PDB file of C-alpha atoms in Angstrom:
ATOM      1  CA  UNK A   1     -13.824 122.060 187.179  1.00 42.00           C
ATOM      2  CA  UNK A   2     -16.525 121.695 184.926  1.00 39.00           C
ATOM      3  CA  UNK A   3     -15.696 119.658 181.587  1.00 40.00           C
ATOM      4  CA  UNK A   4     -18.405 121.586 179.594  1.00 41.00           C
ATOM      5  CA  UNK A   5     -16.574 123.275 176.877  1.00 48.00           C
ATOM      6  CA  UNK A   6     -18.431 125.955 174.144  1.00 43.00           C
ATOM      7  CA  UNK A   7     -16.260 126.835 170.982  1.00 42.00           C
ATOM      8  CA  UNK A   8     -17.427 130.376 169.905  1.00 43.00           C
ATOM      9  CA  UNK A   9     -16.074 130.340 166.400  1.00 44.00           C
ATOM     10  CA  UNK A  10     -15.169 127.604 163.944  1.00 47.00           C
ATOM     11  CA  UNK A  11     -11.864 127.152 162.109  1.00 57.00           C
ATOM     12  CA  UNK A  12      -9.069 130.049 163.343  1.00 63.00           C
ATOM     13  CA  UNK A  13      -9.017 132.904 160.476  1.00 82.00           C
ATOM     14  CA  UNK A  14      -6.147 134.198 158.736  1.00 91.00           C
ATOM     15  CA  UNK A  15      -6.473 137.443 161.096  1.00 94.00           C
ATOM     16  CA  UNK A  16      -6.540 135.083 164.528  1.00 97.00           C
ATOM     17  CA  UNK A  17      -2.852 133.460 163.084  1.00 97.00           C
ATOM     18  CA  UNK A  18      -1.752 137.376 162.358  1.00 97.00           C
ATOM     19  CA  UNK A  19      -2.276 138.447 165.839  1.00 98.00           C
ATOM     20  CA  UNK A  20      -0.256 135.131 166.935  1.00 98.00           C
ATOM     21  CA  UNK A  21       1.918 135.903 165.158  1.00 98.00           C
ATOM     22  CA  UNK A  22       2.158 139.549 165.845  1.00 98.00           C
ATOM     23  CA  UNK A  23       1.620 138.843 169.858  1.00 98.00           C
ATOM     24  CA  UNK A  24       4.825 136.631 169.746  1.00 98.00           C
ATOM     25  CA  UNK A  25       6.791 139.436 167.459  1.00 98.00           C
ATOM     26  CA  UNK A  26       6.224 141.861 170.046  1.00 98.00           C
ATOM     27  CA  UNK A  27       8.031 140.205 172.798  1.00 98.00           C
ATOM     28  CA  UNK A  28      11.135 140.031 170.696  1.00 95.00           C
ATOM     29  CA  UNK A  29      11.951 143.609 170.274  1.00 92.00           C
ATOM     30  CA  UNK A  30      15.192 144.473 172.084  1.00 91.00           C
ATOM     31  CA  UNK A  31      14.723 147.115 174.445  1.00 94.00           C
ATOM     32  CA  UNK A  32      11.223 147.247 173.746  1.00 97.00           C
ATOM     33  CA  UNK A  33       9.230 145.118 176.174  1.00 98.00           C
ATOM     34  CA  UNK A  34       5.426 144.400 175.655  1.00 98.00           C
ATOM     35  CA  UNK A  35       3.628 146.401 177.558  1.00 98.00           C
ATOM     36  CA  UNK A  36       0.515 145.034 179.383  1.00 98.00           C
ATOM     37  CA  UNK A  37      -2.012 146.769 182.118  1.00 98.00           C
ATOM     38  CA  UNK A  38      -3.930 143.823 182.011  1.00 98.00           C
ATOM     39  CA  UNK A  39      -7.770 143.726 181.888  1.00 98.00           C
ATOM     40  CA  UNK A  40     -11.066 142.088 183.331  1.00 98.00           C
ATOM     41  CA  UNK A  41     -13.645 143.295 181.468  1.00 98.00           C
ATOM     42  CA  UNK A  42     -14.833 144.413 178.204  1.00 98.00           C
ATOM     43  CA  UNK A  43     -14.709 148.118 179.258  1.00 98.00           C
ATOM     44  CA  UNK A  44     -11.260 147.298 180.623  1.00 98.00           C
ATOM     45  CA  UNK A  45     -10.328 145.890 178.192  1.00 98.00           C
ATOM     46  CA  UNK A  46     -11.578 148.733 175.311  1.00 98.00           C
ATOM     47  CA  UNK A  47     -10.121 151.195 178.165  1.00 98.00           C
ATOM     48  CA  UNK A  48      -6.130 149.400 177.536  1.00 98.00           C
ATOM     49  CA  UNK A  49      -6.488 149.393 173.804  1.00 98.00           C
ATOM     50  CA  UNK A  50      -7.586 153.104 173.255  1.00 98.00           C
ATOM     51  CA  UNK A  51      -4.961 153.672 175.936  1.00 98.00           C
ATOM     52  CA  UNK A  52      -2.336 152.476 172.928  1.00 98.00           C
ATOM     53  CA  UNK A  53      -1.584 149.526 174.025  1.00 98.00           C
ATOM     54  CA  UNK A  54      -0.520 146.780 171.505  1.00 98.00           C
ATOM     55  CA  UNK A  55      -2.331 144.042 173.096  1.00 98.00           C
ATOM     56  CA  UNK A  56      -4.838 142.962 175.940  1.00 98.00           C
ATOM     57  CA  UNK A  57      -4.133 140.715 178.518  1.00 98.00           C
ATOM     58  CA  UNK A  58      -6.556 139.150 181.207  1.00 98.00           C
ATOM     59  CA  UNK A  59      -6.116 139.489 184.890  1.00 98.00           C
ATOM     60  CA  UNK A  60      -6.735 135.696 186.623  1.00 97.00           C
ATOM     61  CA  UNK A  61      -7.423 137.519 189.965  1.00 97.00           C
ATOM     62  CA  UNK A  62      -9.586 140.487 188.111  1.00 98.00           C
ATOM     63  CA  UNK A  63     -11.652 138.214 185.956  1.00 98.00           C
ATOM     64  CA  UNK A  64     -12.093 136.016 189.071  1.00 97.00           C
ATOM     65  CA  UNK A  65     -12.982 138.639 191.522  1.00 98.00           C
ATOM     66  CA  UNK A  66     -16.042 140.123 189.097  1.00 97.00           C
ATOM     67  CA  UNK A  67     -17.089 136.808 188.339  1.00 96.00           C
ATOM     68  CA  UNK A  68     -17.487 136.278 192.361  1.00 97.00           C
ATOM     69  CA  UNK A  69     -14.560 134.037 192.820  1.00 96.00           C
ATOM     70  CA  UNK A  70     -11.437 133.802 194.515  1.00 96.00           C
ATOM     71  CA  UNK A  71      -8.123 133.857 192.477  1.00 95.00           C
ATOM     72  CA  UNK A  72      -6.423 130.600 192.565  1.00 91.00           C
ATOM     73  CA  UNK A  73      -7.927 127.950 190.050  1.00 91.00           C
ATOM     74  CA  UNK A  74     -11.468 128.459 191.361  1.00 95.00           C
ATOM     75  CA  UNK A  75     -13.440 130.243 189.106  1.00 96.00           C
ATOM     76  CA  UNK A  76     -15.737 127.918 186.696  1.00 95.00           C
ATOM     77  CA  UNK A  77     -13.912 127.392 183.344  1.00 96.00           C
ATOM     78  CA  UNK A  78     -16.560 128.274 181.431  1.00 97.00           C
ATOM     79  CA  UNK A  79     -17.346 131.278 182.911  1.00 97.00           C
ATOM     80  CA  UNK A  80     -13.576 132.576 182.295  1.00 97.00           C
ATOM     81  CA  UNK A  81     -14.098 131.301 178.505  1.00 98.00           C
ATOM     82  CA  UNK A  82     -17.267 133.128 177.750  1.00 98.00           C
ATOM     83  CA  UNK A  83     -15.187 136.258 179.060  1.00 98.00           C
ATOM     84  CA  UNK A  84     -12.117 135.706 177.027  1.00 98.00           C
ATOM     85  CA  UNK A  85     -15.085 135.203 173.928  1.00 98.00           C
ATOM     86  CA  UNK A  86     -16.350 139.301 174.971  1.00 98.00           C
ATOM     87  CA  UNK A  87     -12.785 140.616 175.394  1.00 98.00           C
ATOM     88  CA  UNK A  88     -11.629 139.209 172.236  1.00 98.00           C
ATOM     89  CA  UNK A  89     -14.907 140.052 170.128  1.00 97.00           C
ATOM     90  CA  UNK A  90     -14.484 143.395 171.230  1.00 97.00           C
ATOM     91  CA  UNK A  91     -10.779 144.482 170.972  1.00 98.00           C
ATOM     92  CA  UNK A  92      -8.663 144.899 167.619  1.00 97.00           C
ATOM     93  CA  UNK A  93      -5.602 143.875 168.936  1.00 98.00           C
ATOM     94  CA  UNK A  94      -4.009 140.698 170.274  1.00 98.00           C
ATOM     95  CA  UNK A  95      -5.242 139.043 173.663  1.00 98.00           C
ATOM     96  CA  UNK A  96      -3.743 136.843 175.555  1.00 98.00           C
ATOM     97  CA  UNK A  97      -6.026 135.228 178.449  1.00 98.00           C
ATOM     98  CA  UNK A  98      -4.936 134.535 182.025  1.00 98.00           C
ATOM     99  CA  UNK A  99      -6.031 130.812 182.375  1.00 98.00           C
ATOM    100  CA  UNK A 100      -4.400 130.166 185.769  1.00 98.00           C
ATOM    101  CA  UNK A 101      -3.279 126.877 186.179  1.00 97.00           C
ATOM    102  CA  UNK A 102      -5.909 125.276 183.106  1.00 98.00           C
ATOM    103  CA  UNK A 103      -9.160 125.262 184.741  1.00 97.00           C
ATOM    104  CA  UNK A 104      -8.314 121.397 184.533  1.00 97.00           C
ATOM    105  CA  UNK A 105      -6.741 118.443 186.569  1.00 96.00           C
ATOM    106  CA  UNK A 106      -5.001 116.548 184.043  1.00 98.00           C
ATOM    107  CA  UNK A 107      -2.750 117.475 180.885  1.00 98.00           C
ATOM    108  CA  UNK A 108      -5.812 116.888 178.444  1.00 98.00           C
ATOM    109  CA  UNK A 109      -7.891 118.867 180.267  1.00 98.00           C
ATOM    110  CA  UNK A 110      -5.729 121.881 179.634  1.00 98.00           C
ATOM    111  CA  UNK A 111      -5.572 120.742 175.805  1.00 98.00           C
ATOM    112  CA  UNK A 112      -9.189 121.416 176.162  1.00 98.00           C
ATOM    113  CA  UNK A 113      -9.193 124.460 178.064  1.00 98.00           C
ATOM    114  CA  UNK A 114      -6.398 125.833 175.297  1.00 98.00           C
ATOM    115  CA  UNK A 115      -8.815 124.013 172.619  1.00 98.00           C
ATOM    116  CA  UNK A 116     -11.363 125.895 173.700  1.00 98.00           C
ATOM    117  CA  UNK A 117      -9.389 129.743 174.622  1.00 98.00           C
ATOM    118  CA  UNK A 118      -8.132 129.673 171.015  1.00 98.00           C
ATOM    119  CA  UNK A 119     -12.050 129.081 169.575  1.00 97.00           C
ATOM    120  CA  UNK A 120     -12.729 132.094 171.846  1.00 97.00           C
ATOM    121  CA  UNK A 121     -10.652 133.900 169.912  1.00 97.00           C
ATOM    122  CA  UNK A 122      -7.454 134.372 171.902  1.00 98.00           C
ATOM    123  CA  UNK A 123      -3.609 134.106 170.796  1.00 98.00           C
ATOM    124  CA  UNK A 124      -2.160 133.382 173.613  1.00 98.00           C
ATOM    125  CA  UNK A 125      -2.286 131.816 177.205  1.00 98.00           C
ATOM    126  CA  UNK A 126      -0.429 132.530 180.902  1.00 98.00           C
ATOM    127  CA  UNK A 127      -0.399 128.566 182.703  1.00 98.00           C
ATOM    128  CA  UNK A 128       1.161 129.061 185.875  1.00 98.00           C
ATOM    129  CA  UNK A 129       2.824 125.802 188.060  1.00 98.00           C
ATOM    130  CA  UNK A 130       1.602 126.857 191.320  1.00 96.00           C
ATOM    131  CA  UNK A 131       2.747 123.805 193.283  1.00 96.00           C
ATOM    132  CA  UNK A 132       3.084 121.298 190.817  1.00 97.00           C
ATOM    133  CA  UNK A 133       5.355 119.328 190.313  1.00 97.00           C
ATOM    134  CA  UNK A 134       8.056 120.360 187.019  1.00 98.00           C
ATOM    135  CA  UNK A 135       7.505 117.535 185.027  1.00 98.00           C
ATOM    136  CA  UNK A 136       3.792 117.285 185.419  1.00 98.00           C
ATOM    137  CA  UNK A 137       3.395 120.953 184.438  1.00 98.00           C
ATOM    138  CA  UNK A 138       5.804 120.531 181.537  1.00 98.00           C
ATOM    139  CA  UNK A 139       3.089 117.674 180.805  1.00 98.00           C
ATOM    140  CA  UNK A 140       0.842 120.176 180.636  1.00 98.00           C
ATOM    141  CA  UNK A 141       2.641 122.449 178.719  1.00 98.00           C
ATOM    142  CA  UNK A 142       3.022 120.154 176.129  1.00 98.00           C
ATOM    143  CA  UNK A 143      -0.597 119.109 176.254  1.00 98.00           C
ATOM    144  CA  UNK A 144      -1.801 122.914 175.614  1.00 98.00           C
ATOM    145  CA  UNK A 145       1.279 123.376 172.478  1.00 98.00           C
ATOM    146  CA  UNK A 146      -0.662 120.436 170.936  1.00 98.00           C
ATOM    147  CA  UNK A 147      -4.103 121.256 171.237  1.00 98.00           C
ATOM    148  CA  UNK A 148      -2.660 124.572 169.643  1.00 98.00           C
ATOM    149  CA  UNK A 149      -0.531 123.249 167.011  1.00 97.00           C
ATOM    150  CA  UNK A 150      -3.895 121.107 166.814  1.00 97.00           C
ATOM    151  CA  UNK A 151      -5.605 124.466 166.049  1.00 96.00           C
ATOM    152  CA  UNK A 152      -3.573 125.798 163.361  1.00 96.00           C
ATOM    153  CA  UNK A 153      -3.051 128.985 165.895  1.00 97.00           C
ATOM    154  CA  UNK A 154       1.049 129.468 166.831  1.00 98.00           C
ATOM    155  CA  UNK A 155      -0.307 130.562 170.368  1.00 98.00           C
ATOM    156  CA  UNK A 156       1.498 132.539 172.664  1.00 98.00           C
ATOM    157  CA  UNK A 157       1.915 130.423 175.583  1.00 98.00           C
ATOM    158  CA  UNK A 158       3.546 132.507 178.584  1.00 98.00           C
ATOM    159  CA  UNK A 159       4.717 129.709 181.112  1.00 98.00           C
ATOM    160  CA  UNK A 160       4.649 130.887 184.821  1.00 98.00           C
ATOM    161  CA  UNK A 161       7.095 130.218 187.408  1.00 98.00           C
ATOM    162  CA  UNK A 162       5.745 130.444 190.857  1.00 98.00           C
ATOM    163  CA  UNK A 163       9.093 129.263 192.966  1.00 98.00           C
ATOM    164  CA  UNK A 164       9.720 133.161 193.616  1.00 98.00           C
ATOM    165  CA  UNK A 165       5.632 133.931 194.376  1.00 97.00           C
ATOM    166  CA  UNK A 166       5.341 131.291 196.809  1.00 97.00           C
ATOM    167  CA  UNK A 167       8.768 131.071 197.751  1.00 96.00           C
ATOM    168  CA  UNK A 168       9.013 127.431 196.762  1.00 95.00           C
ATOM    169  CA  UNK A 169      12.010 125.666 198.395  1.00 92.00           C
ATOM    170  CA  UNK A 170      14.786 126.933 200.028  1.00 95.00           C
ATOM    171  CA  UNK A 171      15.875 130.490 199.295  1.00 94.00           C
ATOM    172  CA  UNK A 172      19.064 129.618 198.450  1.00 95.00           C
ATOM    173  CA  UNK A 173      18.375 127.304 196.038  1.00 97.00           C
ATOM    174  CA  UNK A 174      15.499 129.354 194.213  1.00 97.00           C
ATOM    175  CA  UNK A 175      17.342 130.617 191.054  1.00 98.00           C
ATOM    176  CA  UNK A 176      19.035 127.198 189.991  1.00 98.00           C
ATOM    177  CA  UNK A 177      15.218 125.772 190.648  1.00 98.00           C
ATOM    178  CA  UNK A 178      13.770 128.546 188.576  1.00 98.00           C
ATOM    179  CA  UNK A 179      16.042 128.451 185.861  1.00 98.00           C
ATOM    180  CA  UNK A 180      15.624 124.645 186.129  1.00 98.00           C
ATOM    181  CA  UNK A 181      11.933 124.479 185.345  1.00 98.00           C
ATOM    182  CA  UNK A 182      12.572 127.847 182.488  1.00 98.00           C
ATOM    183  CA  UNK A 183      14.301 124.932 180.784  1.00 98.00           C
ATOM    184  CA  UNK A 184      12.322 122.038 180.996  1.00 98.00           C
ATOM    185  CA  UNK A 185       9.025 124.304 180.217  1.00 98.00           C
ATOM    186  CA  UNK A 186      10.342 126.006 177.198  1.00 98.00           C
ATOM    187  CA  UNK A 187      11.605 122.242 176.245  1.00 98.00           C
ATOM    188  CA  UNK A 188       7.807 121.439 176.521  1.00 98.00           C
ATOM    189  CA  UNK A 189       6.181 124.027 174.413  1.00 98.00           C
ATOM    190  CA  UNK A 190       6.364 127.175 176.114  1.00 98.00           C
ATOM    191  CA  UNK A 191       6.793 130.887 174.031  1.00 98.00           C
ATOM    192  CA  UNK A 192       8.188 132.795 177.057  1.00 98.00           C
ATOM    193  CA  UNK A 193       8.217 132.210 181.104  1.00 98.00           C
ATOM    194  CA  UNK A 194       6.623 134.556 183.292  1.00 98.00           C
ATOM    195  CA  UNK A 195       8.369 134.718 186.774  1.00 98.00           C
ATOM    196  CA  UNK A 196       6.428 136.995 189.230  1.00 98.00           C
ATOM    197  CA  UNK A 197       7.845 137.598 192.303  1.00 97.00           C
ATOM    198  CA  UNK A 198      11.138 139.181 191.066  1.00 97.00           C
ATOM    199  CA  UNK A 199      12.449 142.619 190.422  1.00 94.00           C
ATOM    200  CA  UNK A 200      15.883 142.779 191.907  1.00 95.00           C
ATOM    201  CA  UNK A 201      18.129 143.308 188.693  1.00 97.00           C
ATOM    202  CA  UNK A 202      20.543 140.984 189.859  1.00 97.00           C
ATOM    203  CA  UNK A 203      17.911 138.002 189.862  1.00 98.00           C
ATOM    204  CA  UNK A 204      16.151 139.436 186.371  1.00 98.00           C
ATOM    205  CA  UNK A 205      19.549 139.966 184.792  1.00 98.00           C
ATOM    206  CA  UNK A 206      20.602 135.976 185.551  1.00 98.00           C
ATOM    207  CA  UNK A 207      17.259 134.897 184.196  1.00 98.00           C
ATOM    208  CA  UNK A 208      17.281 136.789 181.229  1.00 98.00           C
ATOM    209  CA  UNK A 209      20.564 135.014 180.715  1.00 97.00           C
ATOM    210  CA  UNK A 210      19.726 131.757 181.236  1.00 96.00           C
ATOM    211  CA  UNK A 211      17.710 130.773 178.166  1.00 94.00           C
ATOM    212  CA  UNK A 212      16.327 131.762 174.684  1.00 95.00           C
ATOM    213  CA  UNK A 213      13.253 133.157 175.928  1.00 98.00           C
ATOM    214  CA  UNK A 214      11.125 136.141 176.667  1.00 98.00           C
ATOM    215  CA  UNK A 215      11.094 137.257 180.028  1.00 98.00           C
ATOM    216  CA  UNK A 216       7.816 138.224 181.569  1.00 98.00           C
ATOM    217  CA  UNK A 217       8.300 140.304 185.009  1.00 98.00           C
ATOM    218  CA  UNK A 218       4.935 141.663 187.702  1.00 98.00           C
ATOM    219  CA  UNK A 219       5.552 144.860 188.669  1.00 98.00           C
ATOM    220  CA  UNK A 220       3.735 147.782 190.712  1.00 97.00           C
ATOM    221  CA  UNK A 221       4.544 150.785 192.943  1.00 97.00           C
ATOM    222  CA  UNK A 222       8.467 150.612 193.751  1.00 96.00           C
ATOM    223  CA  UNK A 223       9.384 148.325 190.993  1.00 97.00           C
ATOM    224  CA  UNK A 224      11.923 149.041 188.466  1.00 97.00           C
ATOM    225  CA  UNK A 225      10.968 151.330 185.783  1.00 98.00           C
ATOM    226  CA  UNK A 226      10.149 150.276 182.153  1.00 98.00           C
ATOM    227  CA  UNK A 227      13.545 151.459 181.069  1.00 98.00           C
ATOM    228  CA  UNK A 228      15.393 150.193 183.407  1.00 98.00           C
ATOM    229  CA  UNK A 229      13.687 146.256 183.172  1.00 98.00           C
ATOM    230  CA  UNK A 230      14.261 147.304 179.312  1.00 98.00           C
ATOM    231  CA  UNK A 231      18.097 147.526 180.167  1.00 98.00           C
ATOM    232  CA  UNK A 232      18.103 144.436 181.502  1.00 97.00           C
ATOM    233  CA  UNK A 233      16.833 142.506 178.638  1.00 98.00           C
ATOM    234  CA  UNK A 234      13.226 141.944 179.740  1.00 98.00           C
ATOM    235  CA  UNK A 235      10.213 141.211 177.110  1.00 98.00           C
ATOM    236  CA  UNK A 236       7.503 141.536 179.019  1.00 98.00           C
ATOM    237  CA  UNK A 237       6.134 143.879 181.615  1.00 98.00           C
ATOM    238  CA  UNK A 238       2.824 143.183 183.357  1.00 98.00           C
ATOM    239  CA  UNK A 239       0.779 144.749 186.127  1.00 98.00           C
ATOM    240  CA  UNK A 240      -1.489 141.678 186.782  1.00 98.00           C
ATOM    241  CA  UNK A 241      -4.259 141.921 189.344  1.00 97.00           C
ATOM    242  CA  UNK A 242      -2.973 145.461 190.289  1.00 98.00           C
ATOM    243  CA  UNK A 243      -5.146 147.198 188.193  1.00 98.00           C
ATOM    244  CA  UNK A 244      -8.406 145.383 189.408  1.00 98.00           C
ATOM    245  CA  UNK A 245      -7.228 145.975 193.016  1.00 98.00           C
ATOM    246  CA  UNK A 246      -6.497 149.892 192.093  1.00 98.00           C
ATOM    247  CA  UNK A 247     -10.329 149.799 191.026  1.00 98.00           C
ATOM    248  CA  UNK A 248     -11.955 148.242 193.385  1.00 98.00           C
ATOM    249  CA  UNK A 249      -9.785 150.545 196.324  1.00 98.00           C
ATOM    250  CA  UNK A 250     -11.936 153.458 194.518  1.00 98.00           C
ATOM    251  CA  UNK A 251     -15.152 151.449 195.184  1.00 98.00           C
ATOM    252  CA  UNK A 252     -14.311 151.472 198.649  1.00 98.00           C
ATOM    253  CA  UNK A 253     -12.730 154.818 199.308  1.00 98.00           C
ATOM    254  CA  UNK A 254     -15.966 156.266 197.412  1.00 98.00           C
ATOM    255  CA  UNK A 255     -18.408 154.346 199.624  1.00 98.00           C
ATOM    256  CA  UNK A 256     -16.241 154.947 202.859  1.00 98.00           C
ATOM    257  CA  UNK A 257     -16.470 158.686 202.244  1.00 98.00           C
ATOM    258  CA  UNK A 258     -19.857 158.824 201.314  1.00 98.00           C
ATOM    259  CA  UNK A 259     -21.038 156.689 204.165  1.00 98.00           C
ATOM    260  CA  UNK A 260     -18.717 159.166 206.620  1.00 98.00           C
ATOM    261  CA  UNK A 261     -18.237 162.123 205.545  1.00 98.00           C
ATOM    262  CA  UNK A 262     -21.018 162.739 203.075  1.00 98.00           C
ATOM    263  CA  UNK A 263     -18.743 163.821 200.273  1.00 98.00           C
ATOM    264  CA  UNK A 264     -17.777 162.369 196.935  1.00 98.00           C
ATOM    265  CA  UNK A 265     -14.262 163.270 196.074  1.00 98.00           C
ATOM    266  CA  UNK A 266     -12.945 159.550 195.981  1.00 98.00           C
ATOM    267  CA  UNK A 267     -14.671 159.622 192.224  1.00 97.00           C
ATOM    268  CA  UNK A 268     -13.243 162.292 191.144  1.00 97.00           C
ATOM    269  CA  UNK A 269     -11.142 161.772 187.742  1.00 95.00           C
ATOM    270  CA  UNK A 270     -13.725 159.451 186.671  1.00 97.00           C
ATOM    271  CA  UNK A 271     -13.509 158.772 182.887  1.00 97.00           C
ATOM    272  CA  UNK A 272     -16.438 160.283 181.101  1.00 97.00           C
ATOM    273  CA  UNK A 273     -19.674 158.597 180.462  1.00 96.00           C
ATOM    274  CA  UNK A 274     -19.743 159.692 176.889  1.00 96.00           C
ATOM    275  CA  UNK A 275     -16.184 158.778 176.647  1.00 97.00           C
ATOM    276  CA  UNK A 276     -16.414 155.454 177.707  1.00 97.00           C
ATOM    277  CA  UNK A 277     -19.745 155.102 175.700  1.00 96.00           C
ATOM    278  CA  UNK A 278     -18.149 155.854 172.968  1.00 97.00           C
ATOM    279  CA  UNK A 279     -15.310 153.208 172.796  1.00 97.00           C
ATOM    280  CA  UNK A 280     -18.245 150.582 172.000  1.00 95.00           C
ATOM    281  CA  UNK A 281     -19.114 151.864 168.903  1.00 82.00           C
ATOM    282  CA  UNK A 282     -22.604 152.750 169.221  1.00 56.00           C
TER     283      UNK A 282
END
């Protein structure tokens, strides 16, 4: 990862600590989960908010994929910074940035990488475990809450659990390990704990249960409905990379039939050009 770091603004602004603070009010509304089709571009991003939504979150695998990278702790750190600097110049509400698993190898490294996301404007972060070891991500937990608390910004910092995504350990010992490391992350630093992977209610209901903490759930075609993950006491309700994917399955459907059949059908629905002109203000 590269260690080259821009800040884009100087000390955080009275507004920045608002939407902090506003970004972590809206995951504690009972029955009322934040709602998040998360973006990877400006456009996107514009696209979400005028949509209604109450804040904008960045895709890892989105922002990746049009930066020409692979998802998975690849992409060049400063390259995901400079986009979290666009999508937050350009929205009025809250972001939160997708930063993977830090775009570092060591617990200071994230500090910078949070450092640095906060300067860019956002309010809050998604740090995911992968395959690390509890401790050592709770390390780095801890590392980005400081380099926050550093920054005068109470930063949203959505800790994610990847024991269900990668089916870590054995499967019947997955819940006691996730609610295990829900613990010791939240005991680090973390706002809330992401655990993608899971929509059986059972499994959501018990880790709802388990500790003081918004619940952030992944969902997509045959998930449980808003309500229903509502019901069950979840806070948070993201559709991650599915978005980008849905977009970039036009691209190919479009070309596919153009290429075959000659006709153009796959594009149809398009948003406007004026339309989407128009949400940039010129």
């Amino acid at each position: 990862m590269t260690s080259a770091i821009s800040r884009t603004s100087g000390s955080p602004t009275t507004a920045q600590r608002e939407k902090a603070e506003l970004l972590h009010a809206l995951h504690r509304t009972p029955g009322s989960p934040l709602l998040l089709a998360n973006a990877w571009d400006v456009a996107g991003a514009l696209v979400v908010e005028a949509a209604g939504a109450s804040a904008v979150a960045t895709t890892s695998a989105g922002v990746a994929w049009s930066l020409g990278a692979p998802d998975g702790d690849v992409l060049d750190r400063q390259q995901a910074l400079d986009l979290v600097a666009r999508v937050a110049g350009a929205v009025k509400v809250p972001v939160t940035a997708d930063i993977e698993g830090g775009f570092a190898d060591t617990a200071e490294g994230v500090g910078e990488t949070v450092a640095a996301v906060i300067a860019a404007g956002a309010v809050g972060v998604n740090l995911e475990d992968g395959h690390r070891a509890p401790m050592e991500q709770a390390g780095r937990i801890a590392a980005a809450r400081e380099a926050a608390d550093r920054a005068g910004i109470p930063l949203y910092l959505n800790a994610r659990i990847d024991t269900y995504l990668f089916g870590i350990g054995e499967e019947s010992d997955r819940l006691e390990e996730t609610i295990g490391r829900m613990h010791a992350y939240v005991g680090a630093g973390a706002s809330g704990v992401f655990v993608p992977g899971v929509t059986d209610p059972e499994t959501l209901a018990a880790l709802v249960a388990a500790v003081d903490a918004p619940l952030n759930v992944l969902v997509g075609p045959g998930s449980p409905t808003v309500a229903e993950l509502a019901a069950l006491g979840v806070a948070r309700i993201s559709l991650g990379g599915k978005v980008a994917g849905a977009a970039y399955a036009v691209v190919r459907r479009a070309t596919e039939e153009m290429l075959t059949s000659g006709t153009y059908d796959s594009v149809a629905g398009a948003i406007p050009h004026d339309d989407l002109d128009a949400l940039f203000g010129n």
